[in-house]
Amino acid sequence: MLPEYFKCKKIVITAGPTYEKIDPVRFIGNYSTGKMGYAIAAALAENGADVHLVSGPTRLEKPHAGISMYQVESAREMYDTCIRLFPDCNMAIMAAAVSDYRPATYNDTKIKKKDDRMILELVRNPDILAELGKRKSERQIVIGFALETDNELEHAKQKLEAKNADAIVLNSLNDKGAGFSHSTNKITIILKKGIIFEYPLKEKRDVAIDIITCISENFN
Ligand code: C5P
């Protein structure tokens, strides 16, 4: 890791799932625990960064005393918070498992069961990473994640391009011990300039160090 690299750098990080409300007692969510994003936030704070962690619902505690926390629930709340924070940031790391869709309407009261079948209409959520990629200036760095099940490298490269990210951290669901709900992860980092770094299976704490070391050594 380049010493002092993260000192005085303001960084926004997203982590965890988003919950998209259906009615007062139901939502659409996913199994993300937030561990990876929280581990990166902690590693950055330990290395002197001014970390702003925008978190969906998780069971995790604030990972470092110096971090500014923003608790959100839905993708749209996460989007609004990131858009507000980003202009002053040097870097954005989007590690959240954002729900791609939300219910088209929210029911104020609990939906009653009626027919044997029920159709729930969904609409697209904003893509936070793509929007920050669009808005970023020359001096800002935007990093995304990709969780893939097939043609991993190819899909991750397409994501890097489509979202105008500077790097994508890929985890494959085909790798044992990687991805959601594990305390370990196995990643590949793909840089916009074409370099690819592969790492072995590690604890998420150590994966976080690899990610921030890679950032410090490849972006100035
Ligand atoms: O397109 P896909 O969801 O696979 O892209 C994953 C990356 O995009 C992750 O970095 C995730 O945090 C980010 N993302 C986002 N907003 C969305 C969907 C994904 O920031 N609505």
PDB file of C-alpha atoms and ligand atoms in Angstrom, residues 14 94-96 98-100 125-129 144-146 148 159 163, ligand 1:
ATOM      1  CA  THR A  14     -22.283   1.769  -0.369  1.00  0.00           C
ATOM      2  CA  MET A  94     -20.182   0.847  -4.757  1.00  0.00           C
ATOM      3  CA  ALA A  95     -20.309  -2.453  -2.863  1.00  0.00           C
ATOM      4  CA  ALA A  96     -24.062  -2.552  -2.165  1.00  0.00           C
ATOM      5  CA  VAL A  98     -28.912  -2.734  -4.903  1.00  0.00           C
ATOM      6  CA  SER A  99     -32.305  -4.054  -5.908  1.00  0.00           C
ATOM      7  CA  ASP A 100     -32.669  -3.554  -9.658  1.00  0.00           C
ATOM      8  CA  ASN A 125     -34.502   1.479  -9.833  1.00  0.00           C
ATOM      9  CA  PRO A 126     -31.862   4.073 -10.687  1.00  0.00           C
ATOM     10  CA  ASP A 127     -28.362   2.633 -11.168  1.00  0.00           C
ATOM     11  CA  ILE A 128     -26.211   4.506  -8.643  1.00  0.00           C
ATOM     12  CA  LEU A 129     -22.863   3.318  -9.993  1.00  0.00           C
ATOM     13  CA  GLY A 144     -17.997  -1.012  -8.770  1.00  0.00           C
ATOM     14  CA  PHE A 145     -18.575  -4.653  -7.917  1.00  0.00           C
ATOM     15  CA  ALA A 146     -19.896  -7.463 -10.056  1.00  0.00           C
ATOM     16  CA  GLU A 148     -21.522 -13.079 -11.784  1.00  0.00           C
ATOM     17  CA  LYS A 159     -20.112  -3.568 -16.736  1.00  0.00           C
ATOM     18  CA  LYS A 163     -21.109   2.167 -16.148  1.00  0.00           C
TER      19      LYS A 163
HETATM   20  O1  C5P B   1     -25.460  -4.279 -12.913  1.00  0.00           O
HETATM   21  P1  C5P B   1     -25.099  -4.888 -11.602  1.00  0.00           P
HETATM   22  O2  C5P B   1     -26.181  -4.741 -10.566  1.00  0.00           O
HETATM   23  O3  C5P B   1     -24.566  -6.282 -11.672  1.00  0.00           O
HETATM   24  O4  C5P B   1     -23.859  -4.002 -11.130  1.00  0.00           O
HETATM   25  C1  C5P B   1     -23.261  -4.173  -9.899  1.00  0.00           C
HETATM   26  C2  C5P B   1     -22.604  -2.889  -9.470  1.00  0.00           C
HETATM   27  O5  C5P B   1     -23.466  -1.781  -9.680  1.00  0.00           O
HETATM   28  C3  C5P B   1     -22.283  -2.873  -7.991  1.00  0.00           C
HETATM   29  O6  C5P B   1     -21.158  -2.050  -7.789  1.00  0.00           O
HETATM   30  C4  C5P B   1     -23.548  -2.243  -7.398  1.00  0.00           C
HETATM   31  O7  C5P B   1     -23.293  -1.660  -6.130  1.00  0.00           O
HETATM   32  C5  C5P B   1     -23.879  -1.215  -8.453  1.00  0.00           C
HETATM   33  N1  C5P B   1     -25.308  -0.899  -8.594  1.00  0.00           N
HETATM   34  C6  C5P B   1     -25.776   0.351  -8.220  1.00  0.00           C
HETATM   35  N2  C5P B   1     -27.105   0.664  -8.397  1.00  0.00           N
HETATM   36  C7  C5P B   1     -27.955  -0.235  -8.921  1.00  0.00           C
HETATM   37  C8  C5P B   1     -27.493  -1.523  -9.311  1.00  0.00           C
HETATM   38  C9  C5P B   1     -26.164  -1.810  -9.111  1.00  0.00           C
HETATM   39  O8  C5P B   1     -24.985   1.160  -7.727  1.00  0.00           O
HETATM   40  N3  C5P B   1     -29.230   0.094  -9.077  1.00  0.00           N
END
